[in-house]
Amino acid sequence: MPALPQAFIDTLTGLPGYDAAAFLAVHESPERITSVRLQPQKVQDVASVFPQLETTRVPWASGGYYLSSRPSFTFDPQFHAGAYYVQEASSMFLEEALRQTVSAATPLKALDLCAAPGGKSTLIQAALPAGSLLVSNEVIRPRAALLADNLSRWGTADVVVTNNDPRDFSRLEGFFDLMVVDAPCSGSGLFRRDPEAVNEWSYDNVMLCSQRQQRILADALPALKPGGVLIYSTCSYAREEDEQLLDWLMDHGQLVSLPLQLQPEWNIVATESPVHKASGYRFYPDKVKGEGFFIACFRKAGEAVPPKKGKQKFAELAKKDAERILPWLKPGADVRMMLHDGEVLLLSPAVAEDMPLLQQLYIRKAGVKAGQLTGKELIPDHQLALSTVISQELPGVELTLEDALHYLRREDLRLGEPLKGWALMRFRGMNLGWAKILPNRVNNYYPKEMRILKSGMPET
């Protein structure tokens, strides 16, 4: 990687926990850390996904694992099936922060405000109590599309993906119990993972990011209910984006700092903001097995007020049509069905209850899209194939690795199967998507925009 700019190194002097020699040495080392987090509703055993690799646990994440080497995720069908998410280990500490700050006893309404590409959203979804609602937002449209794809792979029906500016959430005053803001930042904590970012660093950009972070938080905080929890994080080492930003929050947000309990062996550095002594936590790559990261937690002062309900009622699918969908779902799947633009959506009860209110936002994805209901059949959607609510009794074909990659490239398949009609294409028992088996051919229905190319890069 390029040499770290001296101007950047100068800004680190005096930071809590900063060890100049160790910090520079780890950035000069060729070692890179690879970590993943399992989708607990699809996979419980990491060895079943990575049988050829040594794995060790990420200490603060229940489903997080370090891999002994980096495989080609693009050419792993299990990645495309949503068995796991490739996520930087330090950022998985969000799970521990949630464990210590929010109740696991009752369902919550959560907002991941700056969510793309989706790592923290998938983590939040897995960590929230059953019956919760997660709104996963991204303001930049192409990144919102990527976010929706990644959450479709994750496969749950309790997430809504929105494409809104933070100020739009002021319409939902006092609605959320939890708000996670992984703010856009100058990115110095990821220099090892993204060496090109080294050449883009400047102190002016640090200050620009700090101002942007303040605007984002000021616009969105009205949507956090009194008594609700704010978790703020960056992948920057800069005081202006970290400790000083905490003081700004204390001055403007009616917030109370929430200290966290750390295990000494984690080697996470506790820090405080200079004025209000708000608690924050720094991750250095020479101290933890992960990249640079900063996180802090707050509770909003005041008494919670019940949020307003939408005036419109949820428009549930007609009973006769819903009965046609049920055979596609696993027994007891707790979903509500809605018809939107000719497509059937499967929504968790929490999403369905608040859908009238959430429709004030620009919704990119809600729950799981089951497909298009015609007079003769359901034309199933790719989201249904990857969902956690699909029936395991549906017809399917177990593919070899070679055939699975042909399928993921949207190439022709020769299956020699006696099945007819819609069938799930599977690899190691995990659904990859749909094909329609006809007497003389197999129609590959893997989404064109998600197919992988022979070069190893997804088309998107």
Short mmCIF file of C-alpha atoms in Angstrom, two decimals:
data_model
loop_
_atom_site.label_atom_id
_atom_site.label_comp_id
_atom_site.label_asym_id
_atom_site.label_seq_id
_atom_site.Cartn_x
_atom_site.Cartn_y
_atom_site.Cartn_z
CA MET A 1 0.00 0.00 0.00
CA PRO A 2 1.17 3.63 -0.45
CA ALA A 3 3.08 5.26 2.37
CA LEU A 4 0.83 7.00 4.87
CA PRO A 5 0.91 10.80 4.38
CA GLN A 6 2.89 12.65 7.03
CA ALA A 7 0.02 15.12 7.41
CA PHE A 8 -2.24 12.19 8.34
CA ILE A 9 0.29 10.70 10.77
CA ASP A 10 0.60 14.10 12.48
CA THR A 11 -3.15 14.11 13.21
CA LEU A 12 -2.82 10.83 15.14
CA THR A 13 -0.34 12.16 17.69
CA GLY A 14 -1.90 12.23 21.14
CA LEU A 15 -4.92 10.09 20.27
CA PRO A 16 -5.95 7.72 23.08
CA GLY A 17 -4.27 4.35 22.58
CA TYR A 18 -2.19 5.43 19.57
CA ASP A 19 1.15 3.60 19.33
CA ALA A 20 3.03 5.13 16.40
CA ALA A 21 5.54 2.32 15.84
CA ALA A 22 2.95 -0.48 16.05
CA PHE A 23 0.44 1.45 13.93
CA LEU A 24 2.92 2.07 11.12
CA ALA A 25 4.20 -1.52 11.29
CA VAL A 26 0.75 -3.05 10.86
CA HIS A 27 0.09 -0.80 7.85
CA GLU A 28 3.37 -1.91 6.28
CA SER A 29 2.57 -5.58 6.87
CA PRO A 30 1.13 -7.58 3.93
CA GLU A 31 -1.23 -9.46 6.29
CA ARG A 32 -4.93 -8.87 5.62
CA ILE A 33 -7.82 -10.02 7.77
CA THR A 34 -10.87 -11.77 6.29
CA SER A 35 -14.00 -12.21 8.37
CA VAL A 36 -17.59 -13.27 7.71
CA ARG A 37 -20.83 -13.42 9.68
CA LEU A 38 -23.26 -16.29 9.23
CA GLN A 39 -26.97 -15.87 8.49
CA PRO A 40 -28.28 -17.71 11.58
CA GLN A 41 -31.61 -18.61 9.98
CA LYS A 42 -29.81 -20.40 7.16
CA VAL A 43 -26.53 -21.69 8.65
CA GLN A 44 -25.47 -22.65 12.17
CA ASP A 45 -22.16 -24.42 11.51
CA VAL A 46 -19.32 -22.45 9.92
CA ALA A 47 -17.51 -25.69 9.00
CA SER A 48 -20.36 -26.62 6.67
CA VAL A 49 -19.73 -23.44 4.67
CA PHE A 50 -15.92 -23.31 4.77
CA PRO A 51 -14.84 -26.95 5.26
CA GLN A 52 -11.37 -26.36 3.79
CA LEU A 53 -10.47 -23.34 5.94
CA GLU A 54 -9.46 -22.84 9.53
CA THR A 55 -11.88 -20.53 11.34
CA THR A 56 -11.81 -18.72 14.68
CA ARG A 57 -14.53 -16.74 16.41
CA VAL A 58 -14.79 -12.96 16.35
CA PRO A 59 -15.02 -12.42 20.12
CA TRP A 60 -17.80 -9.80 20.12
CA ALA A 61 -20.06 -11.25 17.42
CA SER A 62 -22.08 -14.46 17.89
CA GLY A 63 -21.98 -15.44 14.21
CA GLY A 64 -18.69 -13.80 13.29
CA TYR A 65 -15.65 -15.80 12.16
CA TYR A 66 -12.15 -15.07 10.94
CA LEU A 67 -11.04 -17.14 7.94
CA SER A 68 -7.49 -18.44 7.63
CA SER A 69 -7.38 -17.24 4.02
CA ARG A 70 -9.61 -15.30 1.67
CA PRO A 71 -11.60 -17.53 -0.71
CA SER A 72 -13.17 -16.32 -3.94
CA PHE A 73 -16.55 -15.26 -2.61
CA THR A 74 -17.81 -14.46 -6.11
CA PHE A 75 -17.37 -18.11 -7.09
CA ASP A 76 -18.92 -19.49 -3.89
CA PRO A 77 -22.59 -20.33 -4.54
CA GLN A 78 -23.25 -20.19 -0.79
CA PHE A 79 -22.39 -16.49 -0.83
CA HIS A 80 -25.06 -15.91 -3.49
CA ALA A 81 -27.50 -18.02 -1.45
CA GLY A 82 -27.09 -15.64 1.49
CA ALA A 83 -25.42 -18.13 3.84
CA TYR A 84 -23.11 -15.43 5.17
CA TYR A 85 -22.11 -11.79 4.82
CA VAL A 86 -18.50 -10.72 4.32
CA GLN A 87 -18.00 -8.08 7.01
CA GLU A 88 -15.03 -6.36 8.62
CA ALA A 89 -14.59 -7.73 12.15
CA SER A 90 -14.24 -4.46 14.08
CA SER A 91 -17.59 -3.22 12.76
CA MET A 92 -19.22 -6.40 14.08
CA PHE A 93 -18.78 -4.87 17.55
CA LEU A 94 -22.14 -3.25 16.84
CA GLU A 95 -23.71 -6.52 18.04
CA GLU A 96 -22.08 -6.14 21.46
CA ALA A 97 -23.19 -2.50 21.61
CA LEU A 98 -26.77 -3.56 20.88
CA ARG A 99 -26.57 -6.31 23.49
CA GLN A 100 -25.59 -3.79 26.17
CA THR A 101 -27.91 -0.92 25.28
CA VAL A 102 -31.27 -2.18 23.98
CA SER A 103 -33.79 -4.54 25.52
CA ALA A 104 -34.14 -8.02 24.08
CA ALA A 105 -37.49 -8.47 25.79
CA THR A 106 -39.81 -6.61 23.41
CA PRO A 107 -39.86 -5.95 19.65
CA LEU A 108 -38.18 -2.74 18.50
CA LYS A 109 -38.44 -0.32 15.60
CA ALA A 110 -34.92 0.26 14.29
CA LEU A 111 -33.40 2.53 11.65
CA ASP A 112 -30.05 1.93 9.97
CA LEU A 113 -29.70 5.39 8.46
CA CYS A 114 -26.56 5.06 6.28
CA ALA A 115 -26.91 1.38 5.52
CA ALA A 116 -25.25 0.47 2.20
CA PRO A 117 -23.85 -1.98 1.37
CA GLY A 118 -25.73 -3.81 4.15
CA GLY A 119 -23.30 -5.33 6.65
CA LYS A 120 -24.65 -3.50 9.67
CA SER A 121 -28.26 -3.96 8.54
CA THR A 122 -27.90 -7.72 8.35
CA LEU A 123 -26.23 -7.67 11.76
CA ILE A 124 -28.98 -5.52 13.29
CA GLN A 125 -31.69 -7.74 11.82
CA ALA A 126 -30.12 -10.85 13.32
CA ALA A 127 -29.63 -9.18 16.71
CA LEU A 128 -33.08 -7.60 17.15
CA PRO A 129 -35.77 -9.35 19.20
CA ALA A 130 -38.34 -11.38 17.26
CA GLY A 131 -41.20 -9.26 15.97
CA SER A 132 -39.03 -6.19 15.35
CA LEU A 133 -38.99 -3.87 12.34
CA LEU A 134 -35.82 -2.68 10.61
CA VAL A 135 -35.80 0.24 8.17
CA SER A 136 -32.55 0.16 6.20
CA ASN A 137 -31.88 3.43 4.39
CA GLU A 138 -29.38 4.65 1.81
CA VAL A 139 -29.52 8.10 0.21
CA ILE A 140 -27.47 7.32 -2.93
CA ARG A 141 -29.63 5.47 -5.45
CA PRO A 142 -27.10 2.96 -6.90
CA ARG A 143 -25.95 2.09 -3.38
CA ALA A 144 -29.58 1.67 -2.32
CA ALA A 145 -29.97 -0.90 -5.12
CA LEU A 146 -26.92 -2.80 -3.83
CA LEU A 147 -28.34 -2.61 -0.30
CA ALA A 148 -31.64 -4.09 -1.47
CA ASP A 149 -29.83 -6.94 -3.26
CA ASN A 150 -27.78 -7.80 -0.18
CA LEU A 151 -30.83 -7.79 2.07
CA SER A 152 -32.68 -9.97 -0.46
CA ARG A 153 -29.85 -12.49 -0.08
CA TRP A 154 -30.22 -12.25 3.70
CA GLY A 155 -33.83 -13.25 3.09
CA THR A 156 -35.98 -12.00 5.99
CA ALA A 157 -39.42 -10.42 5.75
CA ASP A 158 -38.97 -7.87 8.57
CA VAL A 159 -36.83 -5.32 6.69
CA VAL A 160 -37.84 -2.30 4.61
CA VAL A 161 -35.20 -0.71 2.35
CA THR A 162 -35.65 3.02 1.71
CA ASN A 163 -33.86 5.53 -0.52
CA ASN A 164 -34.26 8.81 1.34
CA ASP A 165 -32.31 11.83 2.52
CA PRO A 166 -31.94 11.83 6.32
CA ARG A 167 -34.18 14.91 6.60
CA ASP A 168 -37.11 12.88 5.24
CA PHE A 169 -37.20 10.88 8.48
CA SER A 170 -38.34 13.97 10.38
CA ARG A 171 -41.79 12.99 9.09
CA LEU A 172 -41.61 10.02 11.48
CA GLU A 173 -41.05 12.01 14.65
CA GLY A 174 -40.40 9.81 17.69
CA PHE A 175 -40.97 6.61 15.71
CA PHE A 176 -37.77 4.60 16.23
CA ASP A 177 -36.55 2.86 19.38
CA LEU A 178 -33.07 2.44 17.89
CA MET A 179 -31.12 4.49 15.37
CA VAL A 180 -27.75 3.36 13.99
CA VAL A 181 -25.73 5.99 12.12
CA ASP A 182 -22.57 4.57 10.56
CA ALA A 183 -21.74 7.96 9.16
CA PRO A 184 -19.98 8.66 5.85
CA CYS A 185 -16.44 9.54 6.89
CA SER A 186 -12.92 10.20 5.68
CA GLY A 187 -12.20 6.46 5.84
CA SER A 188 -8.74 6.41 7.42
CA GLY A 189 -9.61 3.29 9.41
CA LEU A 190 -9.86 1.29 6.19
CA PHE A 191 -6.52 2.24 4.63
CA ARG A 192 -5.29 -1.36 4.85
CA ARG A 193 -8.38 -2.67 3.07
CA ASP A 194 -8.58 0.17 0.53
CA PRO A 195 -5.05 1.47 -0.20
CA GLU A 196 -6.36 3.88 -2.85
CA ALA A 197 -8.10 5.82 -0.07
CA VAL A 198 -4.66 6.80 1.27
CA ASN A 199 -4.09 9.10 -1.70
CA GLU A 200 -7.53 10.67 -1.28
CA TRP A 201 -7.06 11.62 2.38
CA SER A 202 -6.86 15.30 3.33
CA TYR A 203 -7.59 17.31 6.44
CA ASP A 204 -10.07 19.39 4.43
CA ASN A 205 -12.01 16.20 3.69
CA VAL A 206 -12.00 15.32 7.39
CA MET A 207 -13.63 18.67 8.18
CA LEU A 208 -16.09 18.27 5.31
CA CYS A 209 -17.08 14.84 6.63
CA SER A 210 -17.50 16.19 10.16
CA GLN A 211 -19.90 18.87 8.89
CA ARG A 212 -21.79 16.29 6.84
CA GLN A 213 -22.09 14.03 9.88
CA GLN A 214 -23.57 16.88 11.90
CA ARG A 215 -26.16 17.59 9.22
CA ILE A 216 -27.13 13.93 8.93
CA LEU A 217 -27.58 13.58 12.68
CA ALA A 218 -29.45 16.87 13.09
CA ASP A 219 -31.86 15.89 10.32
CA ALA A 220 -32.53 12.36 11.58
CA LEU A 221 -32.53 12.64 15.38
CA PRO A 222 -36.16 13.88 15.63
CA ALA A 223 -37.19 10.38 14.42
CA LEU A 224 -35.62 8.79 17.52
CA LYS A 225 -38.11 8.56 20.35
CA PRO A 226 -37.27 9.85 23.84
CA GLY A 227 -35.72 6.93 25.68
CA GLY A 228 -34.47 5.50 22.39
CA VAL A 229 -30.86 4.52 21.67
CA LEU A 230 -28.52 6.14 19.15
CA ILE A 231 -25.40 4.25 18.07
CA TYR A 232 -22.92 6.37 16.15
CA SER A 233 -19.89 4.95 14.37
CA THR A 234 -17.22 5.80 11.83
CA CYS A 235 -14.22 4.13 10.21
CA SER A 236 -12.13 7.25 10.85
CA TYR A 237 -9.42 7.99 13.40
CA ALA A 238 -10.03 11.76 13.27
CA ARG A 239 -10.97 13.53 16.51
CA GLU A 240 -13.22 15.84 14.47
CA GLU A 241 -15.32 12.86 13.35
CA ASP A 242 -15.11 10.95 16.64
CA GLU A 243 -14.69 12.51 20.13
CA GLN A 244 -15.45 16.06 19.03
CA LEU A 245 -18.54 14.85 17.22
CA LEU A 246 -19.74 13.26 20.47
CA ASP A 247 -19.55 16.66 22.16
CA TRP A 248 -21.56 18.15 19.30
CA LEU A 249 -24.20 15.45 19.84
CA MET A 250 -24.35 16.18 23.56
CA ASP A 251 -24.81 19.89 22.82
CA HIS A 252 -27.53 19.45 20.20
CA GLY A 253 -29.26 16.12 20.65
CA GLN A 254 -30.62 15.90 24.21
CA LEU A 255 -28.55 12.76 24.61
CA VAL A 256 -27.06 10.87 27.53
CA SER A 257 -23.84 8.92 26.98
CA LEU A 258 -24.04 5.14 27.50
CA PRO A 259 -20.72 3.58 28.58
CA LEU A 260 -20.06 -0.02 27.54
CA GLN A 261 -18.35 -2.83 29.41
CA LEU A 262 -15.23 -4.14 27.64
CA GLN A 263 -13.24 -7.33 28.11
CA PRO A 264 -9.51 -6.55 28.60
CA GLU A 265 -8.47 -9.20 26.05
CA TRP A 266 -10.41 -7.37 23.33
CA ASN A 267 -7.79 -4.56 23.36
CA ILE A 268 -10.41 -1.96 22.47
CA VAL A 269 -9.39 1.53 23.61
CA ALA A 270 -11.93 3.47 25.70
CA THR A 271 -11.93 7.21 25.13
CA GLU A 272 -13.93 10.29 26.16
CA SER A 273 -15.06 13.45 24.44
CA PRO A 274 -13.06 16.49 25.59
CA VAL A 275 -15.94 18.59 26.98
CA HIS A 276 -18.83 16.35 28.10
CA LYS A 277 -16.79 13.19 28.72
CA ALA A 278 -19.07 11.10 26.50
CA SER A 279 -17.81 7.52 26.17
CA GLY A 280 -16.41 6.31 22.87
CA TYR A 281 -14.39 3.29 21.74
CA ARG A 282 -11.45 3.14 19.34
CA PHE A 283 -10.28 0.08 17.40
CA TYR A 284 -6.69 0.06 16.11
CA PRO A 285 -5.48 -2.65 13.70
CA ASP A 286 -2.29 -3.11 15.72
CA LYS A 287 -4.38 -3.94 18.81
CA VAL A 288 -7.43 -5.82 17.48
CA LYS A 289 -7.81 -8.34 14.70
CA GLY A 290 -9.71 -5.95 12.48
CA GLU A 291 -9.58 -2.52 10.91
CA GLY A 292 -9.84 1.01 12.35
CA PHE A 293 -13.24 1.78 13.83
CA PHE A 294 -14.96 4.11 16.31
CA ILE A 295 -18.30 3.66 18.08
CA ALA A 296 -20.34 5.43 20.77
CA CYS A 297 -23.80 4.92 22.26
CA PHE A 298 -26.38 7.37 23.62
CA ARG A 299 -29.88 7.40 25.05
CA LYS A 300 -32.25 10.22 24.12
CA ALA A 301 -33.53 12.06 27.16
CA GLY A 302 -37.24 12.48 27.93
CA GLU A 303 -40.36 10.37 28.21
CA ALA A 304 -41.40 8.25 25.26
CA VAL A 305 -44.62 9.19 23.49
CA PRO A 306 -46.52 6.59 21.42
CA PRO A 307 -45.81 7.27 17.73
CA LYS A 308 -48.56 8.28 15.39
CA LYS A 309 -50.21 5.51 13.40
CA GLY A 310 -50.88 5.72 9.71
CA LYS A 311 -54.42 6.69 8.81
CA GLN A 312 -54.66 4.06 6.08
CA LYS A 313 -55.08 0.41 6.95
CA PHE A 314 -52.83 -2.27 5.57
CA ALA A 315 -54.35 -3.59 2.31
CA GLU A 316 -54.06 -7.35 2.77
CA LEU A 317 -54.25 -9.74 -0.18
CA ALA A 318 -57.65 -11.26 -0.86
CA LYS A 319 -58.16 -14.56 0.96
CA LYS A 320 -58.58 -16.64 -2.21
CA ASP A 321 -55.29 -15.28 -3.59
CA ALA A 322 -53.49 -15.72 -0.27
CA GLU A 323 -54.47 -19.40 -0.27
CA ARG A 324 -52.67 -19.80 -3.60
CA ILE A 325 -49.46 -18.44 -2.05
CA LEU A 326 -49.48 -20.60 1.10
CA PRO A 327 -48.13 -23.79 -0.57
CA TRP A 328 -44.97 -21.86 -1.44
CA LEU A 329 -44.33 -20.98 2.21
CA LYS A 330 -43.04 -23.06 5.08
CA PRO A 331 -45.73 -24.15 7.54
CA GLY A 332 -46.49 -21.51 10.12
CA ALA A 333 -44.67 -18.69 8.31
CA ASP A 334 -45.86 -15.56 10.10
CA VAL A 335 -46.30 -13.14 7.21
CA ARG A 336 -48.95 -10.80 5.87
CA MET A 337 -49.54 -10.63 2.12
CA MET A 338 -49.95 -7.45 0.11
CA LEU A 339 -50.43 -6.76 -3.59
CA HIS A 340 -48.27 -3.91 -4.91
CA ASP A 341 -47.88 -3.04 -8.61
CA GLY A 342 -48.98 -6.54 -9.58
CA GLU A 343 -46.49 -8.24 -7.23
CA VAL A 344 -47.27 -10.11 -4.03
CA LEU A 345 -45.22 -8.95 -1.04
CA LEU A 346 -44.67 -11.04 2.08
CA LEU A 347 -44.34 -8.79 5.12
CA SER A 348 -43.66 -9.56 8.75
CA PRO A 349 -46.51 -8.43 11.03
CA ALA A 350 -44.38 -5.49 12.23
CA VAL A 351 -43.75 -4.29 8.67
CA ALA A 352 -47.40 -4.75 7.74
CA GLU A 353 -48.59 -2.79 10.78
CA ASP A 354 -46.43 0.23 9.99
CA MET A 355 -46.54 0.06 6.20
CA PRO A 356 -49.15 2.88 5.91
CA LEU A 357 -46.83 5.19 7.85
CA LEU A 358 -43.64 4.05 6.10
CA GLN A 359 -45.20 4.81 2.72
CA GLN A 360 -44.29 8.44 3.40
CA LEU A 361 -40.78 7.32 2.41
CA TYR A 362 -39.43 6.13 -0.94
CA ILE A 363 -39.49 2.37 -0.46
CA ARG A 364 -37.04 0.36 -2.52
CA LYS A 365 -37.90 -3.01 -1.03
CA ALA A 366 -40.38 -4.20 1.60
CA GLY A 367 -40.27 -7.66 3.12
CA VAL A 368 -39.94 -10.44 0.55
CA LYS A 369 -41.33 -10.25 -2.98
CA ALA A 370 -43.14 -13.53 -3.62
CA GLY A 371 -43.75 -12.91 -7.30
CA GLN A 372 -46.45 -12.12 -9.83
CA LEU A 373 -49.82 -13.81 -9.35
CA THR A 374 -51.46 -14.59 -12.71
CA GLY A 375 -54.72 -16.30 -13.47
CA LYS A 376 -52.91 -19.65 -13.80
CA GLU A 377 -49.95 -19.57 -11.45
CA LEU A 378 -47.52 -17.65 -9.29
CA ILE A 379 -44.46 -16.58 -11.24
CA PRO A 380 -42.04 -16.74 -8.32
CA ASP A 381 -39.56 -13.98 -7.63
CA HIS A 382 -35.86 -14.42 -6.86
CA GLN A 383 -36.43 -12.89 -3.42
CA LEU A 384 -38.76 -15.75 -2.52
CA ALA A 385 -36.12 -18.33 -3.45
CA LEU A 386 -33.59 -16.78 -1.04
CA SER A 387 -36.07 -16.03 1.72
CA THR A 388 -36.29 -17.62 5.15
CA VAL A 389 -40.06 -18.14 4.76
CA ILE A 390 -40.01 -20.39 1.68
CA SER A 391 -41.17 -24.00 1.95
CA GLN A 392 -38.43 -26.61 1.98
CA GLU A 393 -40.84 -29.07 0.33
CA LEU A 394 -40.87 -27.32 -3.05
CA PRO A 395 -39.33 -29.19 -5.99
CA GLY A 396 -35.62 -28.59 -6.31
CA VAL A 397 -32.44 -29.78 -8.00
CA GLU A 398 -29.14 -30.20 -6.15
CA LEU A 399 -26.38 -28.83 -8.40
CA THR A 400 -22.72 -29.63 -8.57
CA LEU A 401 -20.33 -26.71 -8.12
CA GLU A 402 -19.80 -26.58 -11.89
CA ASP A 403 -23.52 -26.51 -12.63
CA ALA A 404 -24.15 -23.99 -9.83
CA LEU A 405 -21.65 -21.60 -11.43
CA HIS A 406 -23.28 -22.13 -14.83
CA TYR A 407 -26.58 -21.23 -13.21
CA LEU A 408 -25.17 -18.13 -11.48
CA ARG A 409 -23.75 -16.97 -14.83
CA ARG A 410 -27.27 -17.41 -16.27
CA GLU A 411 -25.98 -19.98 -18.74
CA ASP A 412 -27.88 -22.94 -20.13
CA LEU A 413 -28.33 -25.96 -17.87
CA ARG A 414 -28.66 -29.63 -18.79
CA LEU A 415 -30.15 -31.32 -15.76
CA GLY A 416 -31.67 -34.59 -16.90
CA GLU A 417 -34.28 -34.28 -14.15
CA PRO A 418 -37.78 -35.78 -14.28
CA LEU A 419 -39.21 -32.61 -12.71
CA LYS A 420 -41.47 -30.27 -14.65
CA GLY A 421 -42.34 -26.66 -14.03
CA TRP A 422 -40.82 -24.30 -11.46
CA ALA A 423 -37.93 -25.77 -9.48
CA LEU A 424 -35.39 -24.39 -7.03
CA MET A 425 -31.74 -24.64 -7.99
CA ARG A 426 -29.77 -25.62 -4.89
CA PHE A 427 -26.16 -26.01 -3.82
CA ARG A 428 -25.38 -27.94 -0.63
CA GLY A 429 -29.06 -27.73 0.18
CA MET A 430 -29.21 -23.93 -0.11
CA ASN A 431 -31.50 -22.19 -2.59
CA LEU A 432 -29.80 -20.21 -5.36
CA GLY A 433 -32.87 -19.24 -7.40
CA TRP A 434 -35.45 -20.52 -9.87
CA ALA A 435 -35.46 -22.42 -13.11
CA LYS A 436 -38.41 -23.64 -15.14
CA ILE A 437 -38.00 -27.17 -16.41
CA LEU A 438 -39.71 -27.79 -19.75
CA PRO A 439 -39.83 -31.01 -21.83
CA ASN A 440 -36.94 -30.01 -24.08
CA ARG A 441 -35.02 -27.32 -22.17
CA VAL A 442 -34.43 -25.58 -18.84
CA ASN A 443 -35.14 -21.86 -18.59
CA ASN A 444 -32.66 -20.18 -16.25
CA TYR A 445 -34.43 -17.46 -14.21
CA TYR A 446 -31.44 -16.20 -12.25
CA PRO A 447 -31.70 -12.36 -12.33
CA LYS A 448 -29.69 -10.98 -15.22
CA GLU A 449 -28.50 -7.98 -13.21
CA MET A 450 -27.08 -10.25 -10.48
CA ARG A 451 -25.28 -12.80 -12.66
CA ILE A 452 -21.56 -13.33 -12.22
CA LEU A 453 -19.16 -12.90 -15.07
CA LYS A 454 -16.35 -15.25 -16.00
CA SER A 455 -13.91 -12.54 -14.94
CA GLY A 456 -15.09 -13.06 -11.38
CA MET A 457 -16.92 -9.74 -10.98
CA PRO A 458 -20.71 -9.55 -10.64
CA GLU A 459 -22.32 -7.69 -13.52
CA THR A 460 -23.49 -4.95 -11.13
#
